[in-house]
Coordinates of C-alpha atoms in Angstrom, one line a residue:
M1 CA 11.6 3.2 -23.0
K2 CA 11.1 0.7 -20.2
K3 CA 13.8 0.7 -17.7
L4 CA 14.8 -1.7 -15.0
K5 CA 14.9 0.3 -11.8
L6 CA 17.2 -0.7 -9.0
L7 CA 16.9 1.4 -5.9
F8 CA 20.4 1.6 -4.4
T9 CA 19.5 3.5 -1.2
S10 CA 19.9 2.7 2.4
A11 CA 16.5 4.3 3.0
L12 CA 14.1 1.3 2.8
L13 CA 14.2 2.1 6.5
L14 CA 15.2 5.5 7.6
I15 CA 16.9 6.2 10.9
V16 CA 15.1 8.9 12.7
S17 CA 16.5 11.6 15.1
A18 CA 19.7 12.0 16.9
C19 CA 20.4 12.8 20.5
S20 CA 22.9 14.6 22.6
T21 CA 25.3 12.5 24.6
S22 CA 28.7 12.5 26.2
L23 CA 29.7 10.0 23.6
E24 CA 30.5 11.3 20.1
K25 CA 28.3 10.3 17.1
Y26 CA 30.1 9.1 14.0
S27 CA 28.8 7.7 10.7
M28 CA 30.0 5.9 7.7
T29 CA 28.5 4.9 4.3
A30 CA 30.0 2.2 2.2
T31 CA 29.2 1.2 -1.4
D32 CA 31.9 -1.5 -1.8
T33 CA 31.0 -4.1 0.8
G34 CA 29.0 -6.4 -1.4
F35 CA 25.5 -7.7 -1.3
D36 CA 24.6 -5.3 -4.1
T37 CA 23.7 -2.7 -1.5
I38 CA 24.7 0.4 0.4
V39 CA 25.7 -0.1 4.0
S40 CA 25.4 2.7 6.5
F41 CA 26.8 2.6 10.0
V42 CA 26.1 5.0 12.9
A43 CA 27.8 4.5 16.2
Y44 CA 28.3 6.5 19.4
T45 CA 31.9 6.0 20.6
K46 CA 34.5 7.7 22.7
N47 CA 36.5 9.0 19.8
E48 CA 37.0 8.7 16.0
A49 CA 39.7 6.1 16.3
Q50 CA 37.4 3.8 18.1
F51 CA 34.7 4.3 15.5
E52 CA 37.2 3.6 12.7
E53 CA 38.2 0.3 14.4
Y54 CA 34.6 -0.8 14.5
S55 CA 33.7 0.4 11.0
S56 CA 36.8 -1.2 9.5
F57 CA 35.9 -4.5 11.0
L58 CA 32.3 -4.1 9.8
K59 CA 33.3 -3.5 6.2
K60 CA 35.8 -6.4 6.2
E61 CA 33.1 -8.8 7.6
F62 CA 30.5 -7.7 5.0
K63 CA 32.9 -8.5 2.2
R64 CA 33.7 -11.9 3.7
Y65 CA 30.0 -12.8 4.0
D66 CA 29.3 -11.5 0.6
A67 CA 32.0 -13.9 -0.8
L68 CA 30.6 -16.8 1.2
F69 CA 27.0 -16.4 0.1
D70 CA 27.7 -15.4 -3.5
K71 CA 25.9 -17.5 -6.1
Y72 CA 27.3 -15.7 -9.2
D73 CA 31.0 -15.4 -8.7
T74 CA 33.9 -17.6 -7.7
H75 CA 36.2 -16.3 -5.0
K76 CA 39.7 -17.6 -4.6
G77 CA 40.2 -20.0 -1.8
I78 CA 36.5 -20.1 -0.9
N79 CA 33.8 -22.7 -1.4
N80 CA 30.6 -20.6 -1.6
I81 CA 27.0 -21.0 -2.7
K82 CA 28.2 -20.9 -6.4
T83 CA 30.6 -23.8 -5.6
I84 CA 27.7 -25.8 -4.2
N85 CA 25.5 -25.1 -7.2
D86 CA 28.3 -25.8 -9.7
N87 CA 28.8 -29.2 -8.1
A88 CA 25.2 -30.2 -8.2
G89 CA 24.9 -33.8 -9.3
I90 CA 28.6 -34.2 -9.0
K91 CA 29.9 -34.3 -5.4
P92 CA 29.5 -32.9 -1.9
V93 CA 31.2 -29.6 -1.3
K94 CA 33.0 -28.8 2.0
V95 CA 32.0 -25.3 3.1
D96 CA 32.5 -22.9 6.0
K97 CA 30.3 -23.7 9.0
E98 CA 28.5 -20.5 8.7
I99 CA 27.1 -21.6 5.3
I100 CA 25.9 -24.7 7.1
E101 CA 24.3 -22.6 9.8
L102 CA 22.6 -20.4 7.2
L103 CA 21.3 -23.3 5.2
E104 CA 19.9 -25.1 8.3
Q105 CA 18.2 -21.9 9.3
C106 CA 16.6 -21.6 5.9
Q107 CA 15.5 -25.2 6.0
T108 CA 13.8 -24.7 9.3
Y109 CA 11.9 -21.7 8.0
N110 CA 10.9 -23.6 4.9
T111 CA 9.1 -26.0 7.2
L112 CA 7.6 -23.4 9.5
S113 CA 6.3 -21.4 6.5
N114 CA 4.8 -24.5 4.9
H115 CA 7.4 -24.2 2.1
Q116 CA 6.5 -20.5 1.3
F117 CA 10.1 -19.6 2.0
D118 CA 12.3 -21.7 -0.2
I119 CA 15.9 -21.1 -1.1
T120 CA 16.0 -24.2 -3.4
M121 CA 14.0 -22.2 -6.0
G122 CA 17.2 -21.0 -7.6
S123 CA 16.2 -22.3 -11.0
V124 CA 13.0 -20.3 -11.0
L125 CA 14.6 -17.2 -9.6
E126 CA 17.4 -17.3 -12.1
L127 CA 14.8 -17.1 -15.0
W128 CA 13.4 -14.0 -13.5
H129 CA 16.8 -12.5 -12.8
E130 CA 17.9 -13.0 -16.4
T131 CA 14.7 -11.4 -17.6
R132 CA 15.0 -8.4 -15.3
E133 CA 18.6 -7.9 -16.5
A134 CA 17.5 -8.1 -20.1
A135 CA 14.8 -5.5 -19.5
N136 CA 17.4 -2.9 -18.6
N137 CA 17.3 -0.3 -21.4
N138 CA 15.1 -2.6 -23.5
P139 CA 12.0 -1.0 -25.0
N140 CA 10.3 -4.4 -25.4
P141 CA 10.8 -6.3 -22.1
T142 CA 9.4 -9.8 -21.7
I143 CA 8.6 -12.2 -18.8
P144 CA 9.6 -15.8 -18.5
S145 CA 7.1 -18.2 -20.2
T146 CA 4.8 -20.2 -18.1
S147 CA 6.3 -23.5 -19.5
S148 CA 9.8 -22.5 -18.6
L149 CA 8.8 -21.5 -15.1
E150 CA 6.9 -24.7 -14.6
E151 CA 9.9 -26.8 -15.9
A152 CA 12.2 -24.9 -13.6
K153 CA 9.9 -25.6 -10.6
K154 CA 10.3 -29.3 -11.2
H155 CA 14.0 -28.8 -10.1
T156 CA 13.3 -27.4 -6.6
G157 CA 12.9 -28.8 -3.1
W158 CA 14.9 -29.7 -0.1
Q159 CA 14.7 -33.4 -0.9
H160 CA 17.5 -32.7 -3.4
V161 CA 19.8 -31.1 -0.7
T162 CA 21.9 -33.1 1.8
I163 CA 23.6 -31.1 4.6
N164 CA 26.2 -33.1 6.5
K165 CA 26.9 -30.9 9.6
E166 CA 29.6 -33.2 10.9
D167 CA 31.6 -33.1 7.7
S168 CA 30.5 -29.5 6.9
T169 CA 29.5 -30.5 3.4
V170 CA 26.5 -29.7 1.2
Y171 CA 25.4 -31.9 -1.8
I172 CA 22.7 -31.3 -4.4
D173 CA 21.7 -34.5 -6.2
D174 CA 20.1 -32.8 -9.3
K175 CA 22.3 -30.7 -11.5
A176 CA 19.4 -28.5 -12.4
V177 CA 18.7 -27.6 -8.8
S178 CA 20.4 -24.5 -7.4
L179 CA 20.3 -22.5 -4.1
D180 CA 19.6 -18.8 -3.9
V181 CA 20.1 -17.3 -0.5
G182 CA 19.3 -13.7 -1.6
A183 CA 16.3 -13.5 0.8
S184 CA 18.3 -14.6 3.9
A185 CA 22.1 -14.0 3.5
K186 CA 22.2 -10.3 4.1
G187 CA 20.1 -10.5 7.2
F188 CA 22.2 -13.4 8.5
A189 CA 25.4 -11.3 7.9
V190 CA 24.0 -8.2 9.6
E191 CA 23.1 -10.3 12.7
K192 CA 26.5 -12.0 12.9
I193 CA 28.4 -8.7 12.4
A194 CA 26.2 -7.0 15.0
Q195 CA 26.9 -9.8 17.5
K196 CA 30.6 -9.6 16.9
L197 CA 30.6 -5.8 17.3
E198 CA 28.8 -6.2 20.6
D199 CA 31.4 -8.7 21.7
K200 CA 34.0 -6.1 20.9
G201 CA 32.4 -3.7 23.3
L202 CA 30.2 -1.5 21.0
E203 CA 27.1 -0.5 23.0
H204 CA 25.2 2.1 20.9
A205 CA 25.0 1.8 17.1
I206 CA 22.8 1.1 14.1
I207 CA 23.7 -1.0 11.0
N208 CA 21.6 -0.4 7.9
A209 CA 22.4 -2.7 5.0
G210 CA 20.0 -1.6 2.3
G211 CA 17.0 -1.8 4.6
N212 CA 18.2 -4.5 6.9
V213 CA 18.5 -2.5 10.1
R214 CA 20.0 -3.8 13.3
M215 CA 20.2 -1.8 16.5
I216 CA 23.2 -2.4 18.8
G217 CA 22.3 -1.8 22.4
S218 CA 20.4 1.3 23.4
K219 CA 20.5 5.0 22.3
P220 CA 22.7 7.0 24.6
E221 CA 20.9 8.7 27.5
E222 CA 18.1 6.1 27.4
E223 CA 16.3 7.5 24.5
T224 CA 14.1 5.2 22.4
W225 CA 15.2 4.2 18.9
Q226 CA 12.8 5.2 16.2
V227 CA 12.9 3.9 12.7
G228 CA 11.0 5.4 9.8
I229 CA 9.2 3.3 7.1
Q230 CA 9.8 4.6 3.6
I231 CA 6.9 5.6 1.4
P232 CA 6.7 2.9 -1.4
N233 CA 6.7 5.5 -4.2
L234 CA 8.1 4.1 -7.5
E235 CA 8.4 7.3 -9.4
S236 CA 9.9 9.8 -7.0
F237 CA 12.3 7.4 -5.2
S238 CA 11.1 9.2 -2.1
T239 CA 13.1 8.7 1.1
D240 CA 10.4 10.4 3.2
S241 CA 8.9 8.4 6.1
L242 CA 5.4 7.1 5.9
L243 CA 5.5 6.7 9.7
S244 CA 7.9 5.8 12.4
I245 CA 8.1 2.9 14.8
K246 CA 9.5 2.9 18.3
I247 CA 12.0 0.0 18.5
D248 CA 13.5 -1.7 21.6
D249 CA 17.2 -2.0 22.2
S250 CA 19.2 -4.5 20.0
M251 CA 16.2 -5.3 17.8
S252 CA 16.1 -5.8 14.0
I253 CA 13.8 -4.4 11.4
V254 CA 13.7 -5.4 7.8
T255 CA 11.4 -4.4 4.9
S256 CA 10.6 -6.2 1.7
G257 CA 8.9 -4.1 -1.0
D258 CA 8.0 -4.1 -4.7
Y259 CA 9.8 -0.9 -5.3
Q260 CA 13.4 -2.1 -4.9
R261 CA 14.2 -4.2 -8.1
Y262 CA 11.7 -4.2 -10.8
Y263 CA 10.7 -3.4 -14.4
M264 CA 7.5 -2.6 -16.1
Y265 CA 5.8 -5.1 -18.5
N266 CA 2.5 -4.2 -20.2
D267 CA 2.0 -1.6 -17.5
Q268 CA 2.5 -4.2 -14.8
L269 CA 5.1 -4.0 -12.1
M270 CA 7.5 -7.0 -12.3
H271 CA 9.4 -6.9 -9.1
H272 CA 12.0 -9.4 -7.7
I273 CA 10.0 -11.1 -4.9
I274 CA 8.6 -14.3 -6.5
D275 CA 5.6 -16.2 -5.1
P276 CA 6.6 -19.9 -4.9
I277 CA 3.1 -20.9 -5.7
T278 CA 2.3 -18.7 -8.8
L279 CA 5.9 -18.4 -9.8
M280 CA 5.1 -14.7 -10.5
P281 CA 5.9 -11.5 -8.6
A282 CA 3.8 -11.6 -5.4
R283 CA 0.7 -9.5 -5.4
Y284 CA -0.4 -9.1 -1.8
A285 CA 1.0 -5.8 -0.5
R286 CA 3.3 -2.9 -1.5
A287 CA 5.7 -3.5 1.4
V288 CA 6.0 -5.7 4.5
T289 CA 8.2 -4.8 7.5
V290 CA 9.2 -7.3 10.2
I291 CA 10.5 -6.4 13.7
T292 CA 12.2 -9.1 15.7
K293 CA 15.4 -9.8 17.6
D294 CA 17.4 -11.6 14.9
S295 CA 18.1 -9.8 11.7
G296 CA 18.4 -13.1 9.8
I297 CA 15.0 -14.2 10.9
A298 CA 13.6 -10.7 10.1
D299 CA 15.1 -10.9 6.6
M300 CA 13.5 -14.3 5.9
L301 CA 10.1 -13.3 7.4
S302 CA 9.8 -10.1 5.5
T303 CA 10.2 -11.9 2.2
T304 CA 7.9 -14.7 3.3
L305 CA 5.1 -12.5 4.6
F306 CA 5.3 -10.5 1.3
T307 CA 4.3 -13.6 -0.6
M308 CA 1.3 -14.3 1.7
S309 CA -2.1 -12.8 2.4
Y310 CA -2.4 -10.8 5.7
Q311 CA -4.4 -13.6 7.3
D312 CA -1.8 -16.3 6.4
G313 CA 0.9 -13.9 7.6
I314 CA -0.8 -13.6 11.0
T315 CA -1.0 -17.4 11.2
L316 CA 2.7 -17.7 10.5
L317 CA 3.5 -15.1 13.2
N318 CA 1.4 -17.1 15.7
T319 CA 3.2 -20.3 14.7
L320 CA 6.5 -18.7 15.4
K321 CA 5.2 -17.4 18.7
E322 CA 4.4 -21.0 19.7
Q323 CA 8.1 -21.8 18.9
G324 CA 9.2 -19.0 21.2
I325 CA 10.0 -16.5 18.4
Q326 CA 8.4 -13.1 18.9
A327 CA 8.0 -11.2 15.7
D328 CA 5.7 -8.4 14.6
A329 CA 4.9 -7.1 11.2
L330 CA 3.5 -4.0 9.3
W331 CA 1.9 -4.2 5.9
V332 CA 1.5 -1.3 3.5
Y333 CA -1.3 -1.3 0.9
D334 CA -2.6 1.1 -1.7
K335 CA -5.1 1.1 -4.6
T336 CA -2.8 -1.0 -6.7
Q337 CA -2.4 -3.6 -4.0
P338 CA -5.5 -3.2 -1.8
K339 CA -6.0 -4.8 1.6
D340 CA -8.8 -7.2 2.4
E341 CA -12.0 -5.4 3.2
N342 CA -12.3 -6.9 6.6
V343 CA -8.9 -5.9 7.8
E344 CA -8.7 -2.8 10.0
A345 CA -6.1 -0.3 8.8
M346 CA -4.7 3.2 9.4
S347 CA -5.0 5.5 6.5
I348 CA -1.7 7.5 6.1
M349 CA -0.8 9.7 3.1
G350 CA -3.0 7.6 0.8
Y351 CA -1.7 4.3 2.0
D352 CA -3.5 1.7 4.2
V353 CA -1.2 0.5 7.0
V354 CA -1.9 -2.7 9.0
V355 CA 0.1 -3.7 12.0
S356 CA 0.2 -6.8 14.2
D357 CA -0.9 -6.4 17.8
G358 CA 2.6 -5.9 19.2
L359 CA 3.1 -2.7 17.2
K360 CA -0.1 -0.9 17.8
D361 CA 1.3 1.2 20.6
R362 CA 4.6 1.8 18.9
I363 CA 3.5 3.7 15.8
V364 CA 4.6 7.4 15.6
K365 CA 2.7 9.2 12.7

């Protein structure tokens, strides 16, 4: 029987090592904060009451952002992404300013990535979503037909979306066009929540929302944060680290991989990250990790780089650098998704690992 496998772990990225400090270390794991993921929160605070105040705020905010960016469900009193999609071809929808901010950020990265990152591909992504859902417990899974994917692709593109920042409205002019912010919303939420916690006085913490990791401040006693990169093993669901990376204070690290949401079709892995050119699951690497300051940017970039060759990915990173955005990346390959022959790599546990220049001195094997 073929099964849809959904990896509900917070270990796409694994937090490595604790430290002794005069502050107390507290942790919390939540499964009911939305975004179809597990959220873990580790903080160093004066006492448990202070930690509970921070963690309560974090959970409340995650639920609020989940409702704002939800494309599947209606939430009372909220105009969200679903509301925008439901009113496509009908009327503009007045939305929260943070939806406007997210959409504008997505539009900017659509341009910077030469349209490789595209949240207007909701019609295409919905076909794949429906097929993955149908594959669950189905001995004869299918894939969307080429004709249906090509027809859906006709109803994509930012030319159909009007954002009125002054009125805080969004309008889609084609009823068959829909927005899907799944590759950006969680990272955006993590970044906003981290910033708000910093404003509240939190100085030492980690938020991990299903692999979207954001450091808050430094580790106590001036130790260096280290984050482990998970082995992309489909069968064992291993949470062991392939390697670790030294991370600067208040940085973000996000991984996109083919082992999160997928099903098998004719012995081929059909995962959830769709190449906007082929309209099929991207076939470049097993996983791509991005390290940069902003979690929202890291979220978008990890998905985008996963749908690109290594060389195109380096070109995009250089383009961002010209825009004043410093980001580094790590690619994981194996025999099923091999690297280019001319790309230098580290061989670790049967995987080829390639890193951008900014990470070469930060790897801990």
